Every structure is written in C-alpha cells, then in structure tokens.
Coordinates of C-alpha atoms and ligand atoms in Angstrom, one line a residue:
M1 CA 9.7 -20.4 65.2
S2 CA 6.3 -19.5 66.6
T3 CA 3.5 -21.8 65.4
V4 CA 1.4 -18.7 64.9
F5 CA 3.7 -17.7 62.1
N6 CA 3.1 -21.0 60.3
F7 CA -0.7 -20.4 60.4
T8 CA -0.3 -16.9 58.9
F9 CA 2.5 -17.5 56.5
V10 CA 1.4 -20.7 54.8
P11 CA -2.2 -19.6 53.9
W12 CA -0.8 -16.2 52.9
F13 CA 1.8 -17.7 50.6
R14 CA -0.7 -20.1 49.1
S15 CA -3.1 -17.2 48.4
V16 CA -0.5 -15.6 46.3
A17 CA 0.2 -18.7 44.2
P18 CA -2.7 -18.2 41.7
Y19 CA -1.2 -14.8 40.8
I20 CA 2.3 -16.1 40.4
H21 CA 1.0 -18.8 38.0
T22 CA -1.2 -16.3 36.1
H23 CA 1.5 -13.6 35.6
R24 CA 4.3 -16.0 34.6
G25 CA 5.4 -15.3 31.0
K26 CA 3.3 -12.1 30.9
T27 CA 4.7 -8.7 29.8
F28 CA 4.3 -5.7 32.2
V29 CA 5.3 -2.2 31.3
V30 CA 6.1 -0.4 34.6
A31 CA 6.4 3.4 34.4
V32 CA 8.1 5.0 37.4
A33 CA 7.7 8.8 37.8
G34 CA 10.9 10.7 38.3
E35 CA 9.4 11.9 41.6
A36 CA 9.7 8.4 43.0
V37 CA 13.5 8.4 42.4
A38 CA 13.7 11.9 43.9
A39 CA 11.8 10.6 46.9
G40 CA 14.5 8.0 47.5
K41 CA 12.3 5.0 46.5
L42 CA 14.5 3.6 43.8
Q43 CA 16.1 0.8 45.9
A44 CA 12.8 -0.5 47.1
I45 CA 11.2 -0.4 43.7
A46 CA 14.2 -2.2 42.1
Q47 CA 13.9 -4.9 44.8
D48 CA 10.2 -5.4 44.0
L49 CA 10.8 -5.4 40.3
A50 CA 13.6 -8.0 40.7
L51 CA 11.2 -10.2 42.6
I52 CA 8.4 -9.8 40.1
Q53 CA 10.8 -10.6 37.3
S54 CA 12.2 -13.6 39.1
M55 CA 8.6 -14.9 39.2
G56 CA 8.6 -15.1 35.4
V57 CA 7.2 -11.7 34.5
K58 CA 8.8 -9.8 31.5
V59 CA 9.4 -6.3 32.6
V60 CA 9.8 -3.1 30.6
L61 CA 10.8 -0.3 32.9
V62 CA 10.2 3.3 31.7
H63 CA 11.5 6.0 34.0
G64 CA 10.4 9.6 34.2
F65 CA 12.8 12.5 35.0
R66 CA 10.6 15.6 35.4
P67 CA 12.1 16.8 38.8
Q68 CA 15.6 15.8 37.8
V69 CA 15.5 18.0 34.6
N70 CA 14.0 20.8 36.6
E71 CA 16.8 20.5 39.2
Q72 CA 19.4 20.8 36.4
L73 CA 17.6 23.7 34.9
K74 CA 17.5 25.4 38.3
A75 CA 21.3 24.8 38.7
K76 CA 21.8 26.5 35.4
G77 CA 19.5 29.4 36.3
H78 CA 17.3 28.6 33.3
P79 CA 13.4 28.6 33.7
A80 CA 11.4 25.4 33.2
R81 CA 8.8 26.2 30.6
Y82 CA 5.5 24.3 30.0
S83 CA 2.6 24.7 27.7
H84 CA -0.5 22.4 27.1
G85 CA 0.8 20.3 30.1
M86 CA 4.1 19.5 28.2
R87 CA 7.6 20.8 28.6
I88 CA 9.0 23.2 26.0
T89 CA 12.4 21.8 25.4
D90 CA 14.8 24.5 24.2
E91 CA 18.6 23.8 23.8
V92 CA 19.3 24.2 27.5
A93 CA 16.4 22.0 28.5
L94 CA 17.5 19.3 26.0
D95 CA 21.0 19.4 27.5
C96 CA 19.6 19.1 31.0
A97 CA 17.3 16.2 29.9
Q98 CA 20.2 14.3 28.4
E99 CA 22.2 14.8 31.6
A100 CA 19.4 13.8 33.8
A101 CA 18.5 10.7 31.7
G102 CA 22.2 9.6 31.7
Q103 CA 22.5 10.0 35.5
L104 CA 19.2 8.2 36.1
R105 CA 20.2 5.2 33.9
Y106 CA 23.3 4.8 35.9
E107 CA 21.4 4.9 39.2
I108 CA 18.9 2.4 37.9
E109 CA 21.5 0.0 36.6
A110 CA 23.3 0.3 39.9
A111 CA 20.2 -0.5 41.9
F112 CA 19.6 -3.7 39.9
S113 CA 23.2 -4.7 40.3
M114 CA 23.1 -5.0 44.1
G115 CA 23.2 -8.5 45.4
L116 CA 24.3 -8.1 49.0
P117 CA 23.5 -11.1 51.2
N118 CA 20.6 -10.6 53.6
T119 CA 18.9 -8.1 51.3
P120 CA 15.9 -8.9 49.0
M121 CA 18.3 -8.7 46.1
A122 CA 20.6 -11.5 47.3
G123 CA 21.0 -14.1 44.6
S124 CA 19.2 -12.1 41.9
T125 CA 20.9 -11.5 38.6
I126 CA 19.0 -9.0 36.7
R127 CA 20.3 -7.8 33.4
V128 CA 19.1 -4.4 32.5
I129 CA 19.3 -3.4 28.9
S130 CA 18.5 0.0 27.4
G131 CA 18.8 1.1 23.8
N132 CA 17.4 3.2 21.0
F133 CA 14.0 1.5 21.0
I134 CA 11.9 4.6 20.4
T135 CA 11.7 6.6 17.1
A136 CA 10.4 10.1 17.8
R137 CA 8.9 13.0 15.8
P138 CA 8.7 16.7 16.9
V139 CA 5.6 18.0 18.6
G140 CA 6.1 21.0 16.4
I141 CA 4.2 24.3 16.8
V142 CA 0.9 24.1 18.6
D143 CA -1.4 27.1 18.9
G144 CA 1.6 29.3 18.1
V145 CA 3.8 27.6 20.8
D146 CA 7.0 26.1 19.4
F147 CA 7.9 23.0 21.4
R148 CA 11.4 22.8 19.9
H149 CA 13.0 19.5 21.0
S150 CA 9.9 18.1 22.7
G151 CA 8.7 15.1 20.8
L152 CA 6.1 12.4 20.5
V153 CA 6.6 8.7 19.9
R154 CA 6.5 7.8 16.2
K155 CA 7.5 4.1 16.4
V156 CA 8.4 1.5 19.0
D157 CA 11.0 -1.2 18.1
V158 CA 8.8 -4.1 19.2
A159 CA 11.0 -6.8 17.7
G160 CA 14.1 -5.3 19.5
I161 CA 12.3 -5.1 22.9
R162 CA 10.8 -8.6 22.5
R163 CA 14.1 -10.1 21.7
T164 CA 15.7 -8.5 24.7
L165 CA 12.9 -9.7 27.0
D166 CA 13.1 -13.2 25.6
H167 CA 16.7 -13.3 26.6
G168 CA 15.6 -12.8 30.1
A169 CA 16.7 -9.2 30.5
M170 CA 14.7 -6.3 31.8
V171 CA 14.3 -3.5 29.2
L172 CA 14.9 0.0 30.4
V173 CA 13.5 2.9 28.4
S174 CA 14.2 6.6 29.0
P175 CA 11.8 9.2 27.8
F176 CA 14.0 10.0 24.8
G177 CA 13.6 9.2 21.2
F178 CA 15.5 9.9 18.0
S179 CA 14.3 10.9 14.6
P180 CA 15.5 9.1 11.5
T181 CA 17.9 12.1 11.0
G182 CA 19.5 11.4 14.4
E183 CA 17.9 14.3 16.2
A184 CA 17.1 13.8 19.9
F185 CA 13.7 14.5 21.3
N186 CA 12.6 14.9 24.8
L187 CA 9.4 12.8 25.4
T188 CA 7.1 12.3 28.3
M189 CA 7.4 9.2 30.3
E190 CA 3.6 8.7 30.3
E191 CA 3.4 8.8 26.5
V192 CA 6.4 6.5 26.1
A193 CA 5.1 3.9 28.5
T194 CA 1.6 4.0 27.0
S195 CA 3.0 3.6 23.4
V196 CA 5.4 0.8 24.4
A197 CA 2.6 -1.0 26.2
I198 CA 0.2 -0.7 23.2
A199 CA 2.9 -1.6 20.7
L200 CA 3.9 -4.7 22.7
Q201 CA 0.2 -5.5 23.5
A202 CA 1.5 -5.8 27.1
D203 CA -0.7 -7.5 29.7
K204 CA -0.3 -4.6 32.1
L205 CA 0.7 -1.0 32.2
V206 CA 1.5 0.2 35.7
F207 CA 2.1 3.8 36.6
L208 CA 4.0 4.2 39.9
T209 CA 3.0 7.8 40.7
E210 CA 2.7 10.5 43.3
I211 CA -1.1 10.0 43.5
P212 CA -2.7 7.1 45.4
G213 CA -5.1 6.2 42.6
I214 CA -8.5 7.6 41.6
R215 CA -11.0 8.2 44.3
V216 CA -14.6 7.1 43.9
D217 CA -15.6 10.8 43.8
P218 CA -12.4 12.5 42.5
S219 CA -13.8 16.0 43.2
A220 CA -14.1 15.3 47.0
P221 CA -11.2 14.7 49.4
E222 CA -10.2 11.1 50.3
S223 CA -12.1 9.7 53.3
D224 CA -13.6 6.5 54.6
D225 CA -16.6 7.3 52.5
N226 CA -14.6 8.2 49.5
P227 CA -11.9 5.6 49.1
I228 CA -9.7 4.8 46.1
D229 CA -11.7 3.1 43.4
T230 CA -9.8 -0.1 42.9
E231 CA -11.4 -1.1 39.7
L232 CA -12.7 1.3 36.9
P233 CA -14.3 -0.3 33.9
L234 CA -13.1 1.3 30.7
D235 CA -16.4 3.0 29.8
T236 CA -16.7 4.5 33.3
A237 CA -13.1 5.7 33.1
E238 CA -13.9 7.3 29.7
K239 CA -17.0 9.1 31.0
L240 CA -15.0 10.3 34.1
L241 CA -12.2 11.6 31.8
A242 CA -14.7 13.5 29.6
A243 CA -16.1 15.3 32.6
L244 CA -12.6 16.3 34.0
P245 CA -10.7 19.5 32.9
N246 CA -7.6 19.1 30.8
P247 CA -4.8 18.1 33.2
Q248 CA -1.9 20.4 33.6
Q249 CA 0.2 18.6 36.2
P250 CA 0.7 15.0 37.4
T251 CA -1.5 15.5 40.5
D252 CA -4.5 16.3 38.4
T253 CA -6.9 13.3 38.3
A254 CA -7.0 13.1 34.5
F255 CA -3.2 13.2 34.1
Y256 CA -2.5 9.5 34.4
L257 CA -6.1 8.4 33.7
Q258 CA -5.9 9.6 30.1
H259 CA -3.0 7.3 29.4
C260 CA -4.7 4.4 31.2
V261 CA -7.7 4.9 29.0
K262 CA -5.7 5.2 25.9
A263 CA -3.7 2.0 26.7
C264 CA -6.9 0.1 27.4
K265 CA -8.5 1.2 24.2
G266 CA -5.3 0.2 22.4
G267 CA -5.6 -3.4 23.6
V268 CA -3.7 -3.4 27.0
E269 CA -6.2 -5.2 29.1
R270 CA -5.3 -3.6 32.4
S271 CA -3.6 -0.4 33.4
H272 CA -2.9 0.7 36.9
I273 CA -2.2 3.9 38.8
I274 CA -0.5 3.2 42.1
P275 CA 1.3 5.3 44.7
F276 CA 5.1 5.0 45.1
A277 CA 4.7 6.4 48.6
T278 CA 3.4 3.0 49.8
D279 CA 6.2 0.5 50.3
G280 CA 5.7 -2.6 48.2
A281 CA 2.9 -0.9 46.2
L282 CA 3.8 -3.0 43.1
L283 CA 3.6 -6.2 45.0
L284 CA 0.3 -5.2 46.6
E285 CA -1.3 -4.3 43.3
I286 CA -0.1 -7.3 41.4
Y287 CA -0.3 -10.1 43.9
V288 CA -3.3 -9.1 46.1
H289 CA -7.0 -9.4 45.1
D290 CA -8.1 -5.8 45.5
G291 CA -4.8 -4.2 45.0
I292 CA -3.9 -0.8 46.3
G293 CA -4.4 1.7 43.6
T294 CA -6.8 2.0 40.7
M295 CA -7.0 -0.5 37.8
V296 CA -8.6 0.5 34.6
I297 CA -10.0 -2.6 33.0
D298 CA -11.5 -3.4 29.6
E299 CA -14.7 -5.1 30.7
K300 CA -15.2 -6.6 27.3
L301 CA -13.1 -9.3 28.8
E302 CA -16.1 -11.0 30.3
S303 CA -15.3 -11.9 33.9
L304 CA -18.2 -14.3 34.1
R305 CA -18.0 -16.9 31.4
E306 CA -18.0 -20.6 30.5
A307 CA -14.7 -22.4 31.1
T308 CA -12.2 -23.6 28.5
A309 CA -9.4 -26.1 28.7
E310 CA -7.0 -23.3 29.7
D311 CA -9.0 -22.9 33.0
I312 CA -8.5 -26.4 34.2
G313 CA -5.4 -25.6 36.3
G314 CA -7.2 -22.6 37.9
I315 CA -10.3 -24.6 38.7
L316 CA -8.3 -27.4 40.3
Q317 CA -6.4 -24.9 42.5
L318 CA -9.7 -23.3 43.6
I319 CA -11.5 -26.4 44.6
E320 CA -8.6 -28.4 46.0
P321 CA -8.7 -27.0 49.5
F322 CA -12.5 -27.7 49.8
E323 CA -11.9 -31.2 48.5
R324 CA -9.3 -31.7 51.2
D325 CA -11.5 -30.6 54.0
G326 CA -14.4 -32.7 52.7
T327 CA -16.8 -29.8 51.7
L328 CA -16.6 -31.0 48.1
V329 CA -16.4 -34.5 46.6
R330 CA -12.9 -35.2 45.2
R331 CA -12.7 -35.0 41.4
E332 CA -9.8 -36.3 39.3
R333 CA -8.1 -34.0 36.9
N334 CA -9.1 -36.1 33.9
E335 CA -12.7 -35.9 35.1
I336 CA -12.6 -32.1 35.1
E337 CA -10.8 -32.1 31.7
R338 CA -13.5 -34.3 30.2
D339 CA -16.3 -32.1 31.7
I340 CA -14.7 -28.7 31.3
A341 CA -17.5 -27.4 29.0
N342 CA -20.0 -27.9 31.9
Y343 CA -18.1 -25.4 34.1
S344 CA -18.8 -21.7 34.4
I345 CA -16.3 -19.5 36.1
I346 CA -15.7 -16.0 37.4
E347 CA -12.3 -14.6 36.7
H348 CA -10.7 -11.4 38.0
D349 CA -7.5 -10.1 36.6
G350 CA -6.8 -13.4 35.0
V351 CA -7.3 -15.5 38.2
I352 CA -10.3 -17.8 38.7
F353 CA -12.3 -16.9 41.8
A354 CA -15.4 -18.9 41.4
C355 CA -16.7 -21.9 39.6
A356 CA -19.6 -24.3 39.3
A357 CA -20.5 -27.1 36.9
L358 CA -23.9 -28.1 35.5
Y359 CA -24.5 -31.8 34.7
P360 CA -27.8 -32.1 32.9
Y361 CA -30.2 -35.1 33.2
P362 CA -32.5 -34.2 30.3
E363 CA -34.6 -37.3 30.7
A364 CA -35.7 -36.0 34.1
R365 CA -35.7 -32.3 32.9
T366 CA -33.3 -31.4 35.7
G367 CA -29.6 -30.8 36.2
E368 CA -27.1 -31.0 39.0
M369 CA -25.0 -28.0 40.0
A370 CA -21.7 -29.3 41.3
A371 CA -18.4 -28.0 42.5
L372 CA -19.9 -24.6 43.4
T373 CA -16.9 -22.8 44.9
V374 CA -15.9 -19.2 45.6
S375 CA -12.3 -18.5 46.7
P376 CA -12.1 -17.8 50.5
Q377 CA -10.6 -14.3 49.8
S378 CA -13.7 -13.2 47.9
Q379 CA -16.5 -15.0 49.6
G380 CA -19.4 -12.9 50.8
Q381 CA -19.3 -10.4 47.9
G382 CA -22.1 -12.0 45.8
D383 CA -19.9 -14.1 43.5
G384 CA -21.7 -17.3 44.7
E385 CA -25.0 -15.8 43.8
K386 CA -23.7 -14.6 40.4
I387 CA -22.4 -18.1 39.4
L388 CA -25.6 -19.7 40.6
K389 CA -27.6 -17.4 38.3
R390 CA -25.3 -18.3 35.4
V391 CA -25.9 -22.0 36.1
E392 CA -29.7 -21.4 36.2
Q393 CA -29.5 -19.5 32.9
R394 CA -27.6 -22.4 31.3
A395 CA -30.1 -24.9 32.7
K396 CA -33.0 -22.9 31.4
A397 CA -31.4 -22.6 27.9
M398 CA -31.2 -26.4 27.9
G399 CA -34.9 -26.6 28.6
L400 CA -34.5 -28.0 32.2
D401 CA -37.2 -27.3 34.8
S402 CA -35.0 -27.4 37.9
I403 CA -31.5 -27.7 39.2
F404 CA -30.4 -29.7 42.2
V405 CA -27.4 -29.8 44.5
L406 CA -26.0 -32.4 46.9
T407 CA -24.5 -30.8 50.0
T408 CA -23.3 -31.8 53.5
R409 CA -22.5 -28.3 54.9
T410 CA -23.9 -25.5 52.8
M411 CA -27.7 -26.2 53.2
H412 CA -28.6 -22.7 54.5
W413 CA -27.0 -20.9 51.6
F414 CA -29.1 -22.9 49.2
L415 CA -32.3 -22.6 51.4
K416 CA -31.9 -18.8 51.3
R417 CA -31.7 -18.9 47.5
G418 CA -35.0 -20.7 46.8
F419 CA -33.9 -24.3 47.1
V420 CA -36.0 -26.8 49.0
Q421 CA -34.9 -30.1 50.5
V422 CA -36.1 -33.4 49.0
E423 CA -35.3 -37.0 49.7
P424 CA -32.4 -38.6 47.8
D425 CA -35.1 -40.8 46.2
W426 CA -36.2 -37.8 44.2
L427 CA -32.9 -37.9 42.2
P428 CA -33.0 -39.0 38.6
D429 CA -32.3 -42.7 38.3
A430 CA -28.9 -42.2 36.7
R431 CA -27.8 -39.9 39.6
K432 CA -29.4 -42.1 42.2
R433 CA -27.1 -45.0 41.1
K434 CA -24.1 -42.8 41.9
Y435 CA -25.4 -41.4 45.2
N436 CA -23.0 -42.1 48.0
W437 CA -25.2 -43.2 50.9
D438 CA -22.3 -43.1 53.3
R439 CA -21.7 -39.4 52.7
K440 CA -25.4 -38.7 53.6
S441 CA -25.5 -35.6 51.4
M442 CA -28.7 -33.7 51.6
V443 CA -30.5 -33.0 48.3
F444 CA -31.9 -29.5 47.5
V445 CA -33.9 -28.6 44.4
K446 CA -34.7 -25.3 42.9
K447 CA -37.5 -24.9 40.4
L448 CA -36.6 -22.6 37.5
A449 CA -39.2 -19.9 36.8
Ligands
COA1 C1 -21.2 -21.3 49.5 C2 -20.3 -20.4 48.7 C3 -20.2 -20.8 47.3 C4 -21.0 -19.0 48.8 O1 -20.3 -18.1 48.0 P1 -20.2 -16.5 48.3 O2 -19.7 -15.8 47.2 O3 -19.6 -16.3 49.6 O4 -21.8 -16.2 48.4 P2 -22.5 -14.8 48.3 O5 -21.6 -13.7 48.5 O6 -23.4 -14.9 47.1 O7 -23.4 -15.0 49.6 C5 -22.8 -14.7 50.9 C6 -23.8 -15.1 52.0 O8 -23.8 -16.5 52.1 C7 -23.5 -16.9 53.4 N1 -22.8 -18.2 53.4 C8 -21.6 -18.4 53.0 N2 -21.3 -19.7 53.2 C9 -22.3 -20.3 53.8 C10 -22.6 -21.6 54.3 N3 -21.7 -22.5 54.2 N4 -23.8 -21.8 54.8 C11 -24.7 -20.8 54.9 N5 -24.5 -19.6 54.5 C12 -23.3 -19.3 53.9 C13 -22.7 -15.7 53.9 O9 -22.8 -15.7 55.3 C14 -23.4 -14.5 53.3 O10 -24.6 -14.3 54.0 P3 -25.2 -12.8 54.0 O11 -25.6 -12.4 52.6 O12 -26.4 -13.0 54.9 O13 -24.2 -12.0 54.6 C15 -18.9 -20.2 49.3 O14 -19.0 -19.9 50.6 C16 -18.0 -21.4 49.1 O15 -17.3 -21.6 48.1 N6 -18.0 -22.3 50.1 C17 -17.1 -23.5 50.1 C18 -17.6 -24.5 49.1 C19 -19.0 -25.0 49.3 O16 -19.5 -25.1 50.4 N7 -19.7 -25.2 48.1 C20 -21.0 -25.7 48.1 C21 -20.9 -27.2 48.0 S1 -22.4 -27.9 47.7

C-alpha cells in the first residue's frame, strides 16, 4: 500500500469521526424524489443509506413517484392533470399511483436486500418496514377545482414509526394515506416527508432532489460568483420564500424550500436540499463540514455558546491533536469536566468546531484564556476571532480589566489582535506558581476596553 494513502486516508477518516459521534442515535427523514429512481440512482442511494444507518442513524425513507405515475398514465393514454402545483387524482390516476407505489416499494426493498461480497452492501442487514403510518384527508375542492383522490396528511403514527425504528429497522413511507373510512389518497412526497419529520421532531429532513440546492442569488444562473448557498438561516429562507413566485414544478426555487422552512418552523432543526445527480450526495452533506447542497437552519440554536457537560467529548476530540503535537498543554478529562463552565464553544450542525476557556484571577482583575482551538478544517474563517470576542465579553462581565494567554507557537495571531507581550513575572501570583518554566511559554496580555 502506498504511504501517501496512509497520509490522506487516516486524517480524512478522523475528520469524519465527530460527525459519526454526533449523528449516532439521531433520526433523519430522507425524502427521495421519484426522479432519482427514474435516473437509475436507487442502488447508490440505498448503499449510502445503509452506511448511514449502520453508523447508528435512524432513517425514515419517503419516496416520491411523480415520473412513475406519469409513465403509467401515459401508457394508459390518460393525461396527467395538475392544478395549484398538485396532481388532480381521478380514478385512473389513483390506479396508476397505486401501481407505481407498489412497484417502487418492491424495487426499494430489493435494493436494500443486496449483500453481494465486494459491494458497499456486503455484510449489511437492513430491514425495511413499511405500513399504514399516514392518515389522510382529501384536499377537496379548491377555487372550483375538485382534487378528487388527492389528499393531505392528517395524522402521522409517531408511536408506530418510533417503535419500528427502535427495533433497528428502516421505515419506508410511500406518498399514500388512508382516511378513517379506508379510502386511499394520493399525497405528495414533500408534504409526507415534512409532516413525518415534524411529527417525529426529527433531527434532519433531507430532500434528495433534481436541483443542486439554492443559489446565493436564485434569480441568476449558477456560476463561480453565484454558488450554492450551503447554509440558509431560517429567517433569510423565509424572506427569500416570500419574494419568490408560487412554485409550480420541482425545479422552481421555492418548491422544496417551502417545505424546508415549514419543517424548520415545526421544530426540525435542519432541513437540506441536495442533488441526487452527485454520487454520494447524502454522505457529502451529512459527514462533511460545508456539505454539498443547501441547509436551512434554525439559528435560534445559538452556534456560539457556553459549554455544558454534554460538550466534554466534543471538546476533548477537538483539542486532542493539538495536545499531541505540543501546541496546547495536556488537560485530563476530569479537569475539563470540573471546569466545563469556563469553556465557550462554537458548534456547527451539532459538531464543536472551536473552543476556549476563561480562568479568572479576580484578585488581579485579569483572566487567562486557555485551550483556544479551532478545528483544522475550519481555521481561517474567523472562528478564532469570534471565540476570542466571546471570552473578552465574559471577562468584562466578570469585571476583569484584561485577559492573558500563554503560548509557544501562536504569538503572531495574538499580536495581531491587540495583545502585547509581557514577562512571566507579570502573571498573577497564583498563576505564576503553576508556570512551567521549562515550556518557556510567552505571555501576552490584552487590555479590555
Ligand atoms: C490560532 C487559531 C485559534 C486561530 O483560529 P482561526 O479561526 O484560524 O483564526 P481566524 O480565522 O480568526 O484568523 C485567521 C488568521 O490567523 C492566522 N493564523 C492562524 N494560525 C496562526 C498562528 N499560529 N500564528 C499566526 N497567525 C495565525 C491566519 O493565517 C489568518 O490570517 P489572515 O487573517 O491574515 O489570513 C487556530 O489556528 C488554532 O486553533 N490553532 C491551533 C491551536 C492553537 O495554536 N491555539 C492557541 C494556543 S495558545
């Protein structure tokens, strides 16, 4: 094996580890457009979902079937009729929808049953369970248009889905629902996925779609200057949605966005729009920092905050490589546990990317900023500066006049941010007694305005 491979594989694998830990035990609702199946992507998507599930994520898979129903209608010489961006499901269309859903379920179950050696599915045993989890009601007559057997979600059987997930199975939901009188209704995949995600209070809702995400300027074509916006705060997404025309087809910008916004407002912290055309899109979105598509995120979940006991594992993981190479002084787990309230952190998508601790010496009206760390994958984007500001604010709130740091390698970073070098003798007595003269750390102080 080439040694270059070791140098690329090992850091890469380690960089994924925080995401694996964070997502374990979480619930993701993954909505796959029927177009993805029509484009021959089912095998690859099933492989990625199997991998995600094997890493401890509970998956609810909702499939769409728009092109498959249209194909059946075409074969029967019956027109596909839409209004208000929704299918009008007459008797023939209902028949076609039932046939298409049945066929797709078989195909999906078959894709998850493959276990051939030397394929990504080798050794995986994924149980896929589908059922009557959705109760529906008719859309009815809107603006004089009778939608017949087109329906809307009335209720989601949360307990039934949860129980199935807790048994380790993947739940498969078709865009079909039944009324309490046993009548079948054709639903939209997007509404079903959003309703299920809200009802379960899922951690993520992911739409695997024909569009690559939402561009920074959706009205202009994609270019280097107008890339996909990887992260849309909920309020920005809402404003954008209000400015867009009512969507009529899946390729309209507002089509998936409206569901992401609804999910976010309903308590699903993150919803994503990602392209099925990119191989491994799910893995790239879920296990890589910036992802590949657009994530609508409820920013009320403060990304810069004080740490709690639940963050200890994430902090240890973040600082450990810098302790190993000597940039940071080694700290024991119990020391971090004891001092956890002193730490501030920046978290992104549930993963801790930056931290710093403040140890006050009130008698000298100063405090030490320690363990300042930004994850190597997100350095140089201003997170270091942000966490420094937070520590300064905390110090000011405690009535301190300055903060200081001890460093052996990062002096220029601090000099650029208003710190000045002082002799170790400057340190408060209590800190001087702990100063490691062998490490020869330099001391930098910043006066707080
Ligand atoms: C130092 C550190 C916290 C900065 O975080 P960051 O998020 O990359 O910082 P910012 O994005 O706010 O600032 C980036 C700038 O700092 C510079 N910088 C990064 N590390 C530096 C270092 N060790 N020395 C000098 N400058 C540094 C970058 O070149 C960049 O400069 P530019 O703005 O002129 O392009 C981060 O690099 C880190 O975690 N390093 C390892 C741990 C460490 O050294 N901690 C301090 C222990 S006392």
